[in-house]
Amino acid sequence: MSIICDFRENIKNDELKNISKVIKEGGLVVFPTETVYGIGADATNKEAVAKIFEAKGRPQDNPLIVHVDSIKMVKEYTSSINDTEKKLMEMFWPGPLTVILKSNGILPDNVTAGLSTVGIRMPDNNIALEIIKKAGTPIAAPSANVSGRPSGTKLEDIYEELKEKVEVFVNGGNTDIGIESTVVKVDEENVVNILRPGKISKEDIEEIGLKVRLDKHIFEDVKDGEKVESPGMKHRHYAPKTKTILLEYNEDSSIMQDKVREYIDNNSNKKIGIICFSEHEEYYKNMGIKCITISSVNNNLEMSRNIFSYLRKIDKLNIDICIIEGVKKEKIGTAIMNRLIRACEYNIL
Ligand code: TXA
Ligand code: MG
């Protein structure tokens, strides 16, 4: 049976000690970060790491992110960090940025899925940092959810699917950002390639004077046999069982609304719902469809905080089709649209 530690108000020292003991003995701990909850184990312990793959049903070829509490810890597991990588870590850590670095081979090969690189980040969350510090070891942790399901942003959403598989759940309340970290890899020309967009955006990285490129698979599906920079790009993600359709953003909201009206007319035998901005609720309600408001227009931080929890709700709404209003593909909006395109399995309106 698993136990729950409630750290929402404060971190309790005796429980923290117990959590670090579980980690050191090779157990699994679900803990909050500033992005989403992680399901973590001692990154240096191959058997413990194997338990993460088993608990999630995660494909063996998908490497894990290693969480650290210092740059010193990064150096223990990597070889040759260049100036661009160093700058990224100095400017954005602790924070929602995972940097893919050259592994020195000390971490077990199931952490890196046999790659010569390792993804590392320092989370901006005191609970996560205290757990790493107390355990005295880097913690490998993918998002805490069964593979393919939306990532967990609150404990209630993931407890049921993981309760048989984890020793300890640490409750830190709702996570701040709500979508996973930006994953970057610096190439030979010193260009920062964004493999997975997140809160730290292309614009943010350009602002510190670096060249940035968005990987084409952020918005495009991977074709059979095509080579990818990050194994996570190939796998099915976030999709509810209900058919979902992404409505592309337009400055002129009447264009978005006309598309929905036409879609409803062409699918009059289906029960349709929409996840929409509060400002558009009246309009869609008048079309006679179920509306669930997610945020106000252009409040992308509110939207990113809610998105995974809302994707989990869709299957409980008793509808055949769920339309989701999209946002502008800029800053964190790029990350929101990347997750939504996947959740909607590339169905776009
Ligand atoms: O915000 C986050 O990053 C959360 C929290 C818990 O830290 N973690 C997370 O982990 O989202 P996960 O496993 O769900 O996603 C890790 C992503 C995958 O797409 C994986 O393919 C990629 O990072 N990745 C990890 N190591 C890599 C490597 N060496 N090369 C390329 N991609 C890598
Ligand atoms: Mg994940």
Coordinates of C-alpha atoms and ligand atoms in Angstrom, one line a residue:
M1 CA 0.0 0.0 0.0
S2 CA 1.2 3.5 -0.8
I3 CA 1.3 6.4 1.6
I4 CA 0.4 10.0 1.0
C5 CA 2.5 12.9 2.4
D6 CA 0.7 16.2 2.4
F7 CA 3.3 18.9 1.8
R8 CA 0.8 21.6 0.6
E9 CA 1.3 23.8 3.6
N10 CA 4.9 22.9 4.5
I11 CA 7.5 20.3 4.1
K12 CA 7.5 17.9 7.1
N13 CA 11.0 16.8 8.0
D14 CA 10.2 13.3 9.4
E15 CA 8.2 12.5 6.2
L16 CA 11.0 13.9 4.0
K17 CA 13.4 11.6 5.7
N18 CA 11.1 8.7 5.0
I19 CA 10.8 9.7 1.3
S20 CA 14.6 9.9 0.9
K21 CA 14.8 6.4 2.5
V22 CA 12.3 5.1 0.0
I23 CA 14.4 6.6 -2.9
K24 CA 17.7 5.3 -1.5
E25 CA 16.2 1.8 -1.2
G26 CA 15.1 1.7 -4.8
G27 CA 11.4 2.6 -4.4
L28 CA 9.1 4.9 -6.4
V29 CA 7.9 8.3 -5.3
V30 CA 5.3 10.6 -7.0
F31 CA 6.3 14.2 -6.3
P32 CA 5.3 17.7 -7.5
T33 CA 7.5 19.9 -9.7
E34 CA 6.6 23.4 -11.1
T35 CA 5.5 21.8 -14.4
V36 CA 3.7 18.5 -13.7
Y37 CA 4.0 15.7 -11.2
G38 CA 6.9 13.3 -11.7
I39 CA 7.2 9.6 -10.8
G40 CA 10.7 9.3 -9.5
A41 CA 13.4 6.9 -8.6
D42 CA 17.1 7.0 -7.8
A43 CA 18.6 7.7 -11.3
T44 CA 21.8 5.7 -10.4
N45 CA 19.9 2.5 -9.6
K46 CA 19.0 0.5 -12.6
E47 CA 16.4 -1.8 -10.9
A48 CA 14.6 1.2 -9.4
V49 CA 14.6 2.9 -12.8
A50 CA 13.1 -0.2 -14.4
K51 CA 10.2 0.0 -12.0
I52 CA 9.3 3.4 -13.5
F53 CA 9.0 1.9 -16.9
E54 CA 6.9 -0.9 -15.6
A55 CA 4.6 1.4 -13.5
K56 CA 3.9 3.7 -16.5
G57 CA 3.8 1.0 -19.2
R58 CA 6.4 3.2 -20.8
P59 CA 8.1 2.2 -24.1
Q60 CA 11.7 1.1 -23.3
D61 CA 13.1 3.4 -26.0
N62 CA 11.9 6.6 -24.4
P63 CA 14.6 8.0 -22.1
L64 CA 13.8 9.7 -18.7
I65 CA 14.6 13.2 -17.5
V66 CA 17.1 13.3 -14.6
H67 CA 16.3 15.9 -11.9
V68 CA 19.2 17.5 -10.0
D69 CA 19.6 20.1 -7.3
S70 CA 22.9 21.6 -8.5
I71 CA 25.2 22.1 -11.5
K72 CA 27.8 20.1 -9.5
M73 CA 25.5 17.1 -9.7
V74 CA 25.1 17.6 -13.5
K75 CA 28.9 17.4 -13.9
E76 CA 29.0 14.0 -12.1
Y77 CA 27.0 12.4 -14.9
T78 CA 28.0 14.3 -18.0
S79 CA 31.1 15.0 -20.1
S80 CA 32.0 18.3 -21.7
I81 CA 29.4 21.0 -21.2
N82 CA 29.8 23.8 -23.7
D83 CA 29.3 27.6 -23.2
T84 CA 25.8 27.6 -24.7
E85 CA 24.6 24.7 -22.5
K86 CA 26.2 26.4 -19.5
K87 CA 24.4 29.6 -20.3
L88 CA 21.0 27.9 -20.6
M89 CA 21.5 26.2 -17.2
E90 CA 22.6 29.4 -15.6
M91 CA 19.9 31.6 -17.0
F92 CA 16.9 29.3 -16.7
W93 CA 17.6 27.0 -13.7
P94 CA 15.9 26.2 -11.4
G95 CA 13.1 26.2 -14.0
P96 CA 11.2 24.3 -16.6
L97 CA 14.0 23.6 -19.0
T98 CA 15.6 20.2 -19.8
V99 CA 19.0 20.3 -21.4
I100 CA 20.1 17.2 -23.4
L101 CA 23.8 16.8 -22.5
K102 CA 26.5 14.2 -23.3
S103 CA 26.3 11.4 -20.8
N104 CA 29.6 10.2 -19.3
G105 CA 28.1 6.7 -19.1
I106 CA 27.8 6.5 -15.3
L107 CA 24.0 6.5 -15.3
P108 CA 22.4 3.2 -16.1
D109 CA 21.4 2.7 -19.7
N110 CA 17.7 2.4 -19.0
V111 CA 17.7 6.1 -17.9
T112 CA 19.0 7.2 -21.3
A113 CA 17.3 4.4 -23.3
G114 CA 20.8 3.5 -24.5
L115 CA 21.5 7.0 -26.0
S116 CA 24.8 8.7 -25.5
T117 CA 23.0 11.8 -24.2
V118 CA 21.0 12.5 -21.0
G119 CA 18.2 15.0 -20.4
I120 CA 18.7 16.9 -17.2
R121 CA 16.8 19.6 -15.3
M122 CA 16.7 21.4 -12.0
P123 CA 13.1 21.9 -11.0
D124 CA 11.9 25.2 -9.6
N125 CA 9.9 23.6 -6.8
N126 CA 11.1 23.4 -3.2
I127 CA 9.5 20.0 -2.5
A128 CA 11.3 18.5 -5.5
L129 CA 14.6 20.1 -4.6
E130 CA 14.4 19.1 -0.9
I131 CA 13.7 15.5 -1.9
I132 CA 16.7 15.4 -4.3
K133 CA 18.9 17.0 -1.7
K134 CA 17.9 14.7 1.1
A135 CA 18.2 11.6 -1.0
G136 CA 21.6 12.9 -2.2
T137 CA 21.1 11.4 -5.6
P138 CA 19.8 12.6 -8.9
I139 CA 16.2 11.5 -9.5
A140 CA 15.0 10.1 -12.8
A141 CA 11.4 11.1 -13.3
P142 CA 9.0 11.1 -16.2
S143 CA 5.6 12.7 -15.9
A144 CA 3.4 10.8 -13.4
N145 CA 0.8 9.2 -15.6
V146 CA 0.2 5.9 -17.3
S147 CA 1.9 6.2 -20.7
G148 CA -0.3 7.9 -23.3
R149 CA -2.5 9.6 -20.7
P150 CA -2.4 13.3 -20.0
S151 CA 0.3 14.3 -17.5
G152 CA -0.8 14.8 -13.9
T153 CA -1.1 18.3 -12.6
K154 CA -2.9 17.4 -9.3
L155 CA -2.6 14.3 -7.2
E156 CA -6.4 13.5 -7.4
D157 CA -6.0 13.0 -11.2
I158 CA -3.3 10.4 -11.0
Y159 CA -3.7 8.7 -7.7
E160 CA -6.0 5.9 -9.0
E161 CA -3.9 5.0 -12.0
L162 CA -0.7 4.7 -10.0
K163 CA -1.7 3.8 -6.4
E164 CA -0.8 0.1 -6.7
K165 CA 2.7 0.9 -8.2
V166 CA 4.2 3.6 -6.0
E167 CA 5.4 3.6 -2.4
V168 CA 4.8 7.3 -1.7
F169 CA 2.7 10.1 -3.1
V170 CA 3.8 13.6 -2.2
N171 CA 1.0 16.1 -2.4
G172 CA 2.1 19.7 -3.3
G173 CA -1.2 20.9 -4.6
N174 CA -1.8 21.9 -8.2
T175 CA 1.3 22.4 -10.2
D176 CA 2.1 26.0 -11.3
I177 CA 2.8 25.7 -15.0
G178 CA 0.7 22.6 -15.9
I179 CA 2.7 21.5 -19.0
E180 CA 6.0 19.7 -19.1
S181 CA 9.4 21.4 -19.4
T182 CA 10.9 22.7 -22.6
V183 CA 13.4 20.1 -23.9
V184 CA 16.4 21.5 -25.8
K185 CA 19.5 20.2 -27.4
V186 CA 22.4 22.4 -28.6
D187 CA 23.8 21.3 -32.0
E188 CA 27.3 21.6 -33.5
E189 CA 26.5 25.2 -34.8
N190 CA 25.5 26.2 -31.3
V191 CA 21.8 26.5 -32.3
V192 CA 19.4 25.6 -29.5
N193 CA 17.0 23.1 -30.9
I194 CA 13.7 22.9 -29.1
L195 CA 12.6 19.3 -29.2
R196 CA 9.6 19.8 -26.9
P197 CA 8.2 23.3 -26.3
G198 CA 7.3 24.4 -22.8
K199 CA 6.9 27.5 -20.7
I200 CA 10.5 28.6 -21.5
S201 CA 9.8 29.7 -25.1
K202 CA 11.8 30.2 -28.3
E203 CA 11.3 34.0 -27.6
D204 CA 12.7 33.6 -24.0
I205 CA 15.9 31.8 -25.3
E206 CA 16.4 34.3 -28.1
E207 CA 16.2 37.0 -25.5
I208 CA 19.4 35.8 -23.9
G209 CA 21.2 36.1 -27.2
L210 CA 21.1 32.5 -28.5
K211 CA 20.0 31.1 -31.9
V212 CA 16.9 28.9 -31.6
R213 CA 15.2 26.4 -33.9
L214 CA 11.9 24.7 -33.4
D215 CA 12.0 21.0 -34.3
K216 CA 9.6 20.3 -37.2
H217 CA 7.9 17.5 -35.2
I218 CA 6.5 19.9 -32.7
F219 CA 3.5 20.3 -35.0
E220 CA 4.0 17.5 -37.5
D221 CA 3.4 13.8 -36.9
V222 CA 6.4 11.4 -37.3
K223 CA 6.2 9.3 -40.4
D224 CA 7.0 5.6 -40.4
G225 CA 10.7 5.1 -40.3
E226 CA 11.5 8.8 -39.9
K227 CA 14.4 9.6 -37.6
V228 CA 13.6 11.8 -34.6
E229 CA 15.7 13.8 -32.2
S230 CA 13.7 12.8 -29.2
P231 CA 12.1 9.4 -28.9
G232 CA 9.1 11.0 -27.1
M233 CA 8.0 12.5 -30.4
K234 CA 7.0 9.1 -31.8
H235 CA 4.7 8.0 -29.1
R236 CA 1.0 8.5 -28.7
H237 CA 0.2 11.2 -26.2
Y238 CA -2.6 12.7 -24.1
A239 CA -5.5 11.6 -26.4
P240 CA -8.8 11.1 -24.6
K241 CA -11.0 8.2 -25.9
T242 CA -13.6 10.7 -27.1
K243 CA -12.9 12.1 -30.6
T244 CA -11.3 15.6 -30.1
I245 CA -10.8 18.3 -32.7
L246 CA -8.5 21.3 -32.4
L247 CA -10.1 24.6 -33.5
E248 CA -7.3 26.8 -34.9
Y249 CA -6.9 30.2 -33.3
N250 CA -8.0 33.3 -35.3
E251 CA -7.7 36.9 -34.2
D252 CA -11.2 37.3 -35.5
S253 CA -13.2 35.0 -33.2
S254 CA -16.2 35.1 -35.5
I255 CA -14.2 33.0 -37.9
M256 CA -13.6 30.4 -35.2
Q257 CA -17.3 30.4 -34.3
D258 CA -18.5 30.1 -37.9
K259 CA -16.3 27.0 -38.3
V260 CA -17.9 25.4 -35.2
R261 CA -21.4 26.3 -36.5
E262 CA -20.7 24.6 -39.8
Y263 CA -19.2 21.6 -38.1
I264 CA -22.3 21.2 -35.9
D265 CA -24.6 21.5 -38.9
N266 CA -22.7 18.7 -40.7
N267 CA -22.7 16.4 -37.7
S268 CA -26.2 17.0 -36.4
N269 CA -26.5 13.3 -35.3
K270 CA -23.6 13.7 -32.8
K271 CA -23.4 15.0 -29.3
I272 CA -20.8 17.8 -29.5
G273 CA -19.1 19.7 -26.7
I274 CA -16.5 22.4 -26.7
I275 CA -13.7 23.5 -24.4
C276 CA -13.7 27.2 -24.9
F277 CA -12.6 30.6 -23.6
S278 CA -15.0 32.2 -21.1
E279 CA -15.6 35.1 -23.5
H280 CA -17.0 32.8 -26.1
E281 CA -19.2 30.7 -23.9
E282 CA -22.5 32.5 -24.6
Y283 CA -22.1 32.1 -28.4
Y284 CA -21.5 28.4 -28.3
K285 CA -24.2 27.8 -25.7
N286 CA -26.6 29.4 -28.1
M287 CA -25.6 26.8 -30.7
G288 CA -27.0 24.2 -28.2
I289 CA -23.7 22.5 -27.4
K290 CA -22.1 21.7 -24.1
C291 CA -19.5 24.3 -23.1
I292 CA -16.7 23.9 -20.6
T293 CA -14.7 27.1 -20.1
I294 CA -11.0 26.7 -19.6
S295 CA -9.6 30.3 -19.3
S296 CA -10.1 33.7 -20.7
V297 CA -8.9 34.5 -24.2
N298 CA -5.2 34.9 -24.4
N299 CA -4.6 34.0 -20.8
N300 CA -2.3 31.2 -21.8
L301 CA -0.9 30.7 -18.3
E302 CA -4.3 29.9 -17.0
M303 CA -4.9 27.6 -20.0
S304 CA -1.6 25.7 -19.6
R305 CA -2.4 25.2 -15.9
N306 CA -5.7 23.6 -16.7
I307 CA -5.2 21.8 -20.0
F308 CA -4.2 18.3 -18.8
S309 CA -6.9 18.2 -16.1
Y310 CA -9.5 19.2 -18.7
L311 CA -8.2 16.6 -21.2
R312 CA -8.9 14.0 -18.5
K313 CA -12.4 15.3 -18.0
I314 CA -13.5 14.9 -21.6
D315 CA -14.3 11.2 -21.4
K316 CA -16.7 11.9 -18.5
L317 CA -18.7 14.5 -20.4
N318 CA -21.0 12.0 -22.2
I319 CA -20.4 13.6 -25.7
D320 CA -19.3 12.0 -29.0
I321 CA -17.0 14.8 -30.1
C322 CA -15.1 17.5 -28.2
I323 CA -13.9 20.6 -30.0
I324 CA -11.1 22.5 -28.2
E325 CA -10.4 26.2 -28.9
G326 CA -6.7 26.7 -29.8
V327 CA -4.4 29.6 -29.0
K328 CA -1.9 31.7 -30.9
K329 CA 1.3 29.8 -31.5
E330 CA 3.6 32.2 -29.7
K331 CA 5.5 31.9 -26.4
I332 CA 3.9 29.3 -24.2
G333 CA 1.0 29.1 -26.7
T334 CA 3.4 27.1 -28.9
A335 CA 3.6 24.5 -26.1
I336 CA -0.1 24.5 -25.5
M337 CA -0.7 23.9 -29.2
N338 CA 1.9 21.1 -29.4
R339 CA 0.1 19.2 -26.6
L340 CA -3.4 19.9 -28.1
I341 CA -2.4 18.8 -31.6
R342 CA -1.3 15.5 -30.1
A343 CA -4.3 15.1 -27.9
C344 CA -6.5 15.7 -31.0
E345 CA -4.4 13.2 -33.0
Y346 CA -3.9 15.9 -35.7
N347 CA -7.6 16.5 -36.3
I348 CA -7.8 20.2 -37.0
L349 CA -10.7 22.4 -37.8
Ligands
TXA1 O1 8.4 18.9 -16.8 C1 8.9 17.8 -17.1 O2 9.8 17.7 -17.9 C2 8.4 16.6 -16.4 C3 8.7 16.7 -14.9 C4 8.3 15.5 -14.1 O3 10.0 17.1 -14.7 N1 8.9 15.4 -16.9 C5 8.6 14.9 -18.1 O4 9.2 13.7 -18.5 O5 7.8 15.4 -18.9 P1 8.7 12.7 -19.7 O6 9.4 11.5 -19.5 O7 7.2 12.7 -19.7 O8 9.2 13.4 -20.9 C6 10.6 13.4 -21.2 C7 10.8 13.8 -22.7 C8 10.5 12.7 -23.6 O9 9.8 13.3 -24.7 C9 11.8 12.1 -24.0 O10 11.8 11.5 -25.2 C10 12.7 13.3 -23.9 O11 12.2 14.1 -22.8 N2 14.1 13.0 -23.6 C11 14.6 12.5 -22.5 N3 16.0 12.3 -22.6 C12 16.3 12.5 -23.9 C13 17.5 12.4 -24.6 N4 18.6 12.0 -24.1 N5 17.4 12.8 -25.9 C14 16.3 13.3 -26.5 N6 15.1 13.4 -25.8 C15 15.1 13.0 -24.5
MG2 MG 5.2 12.4 -20.2

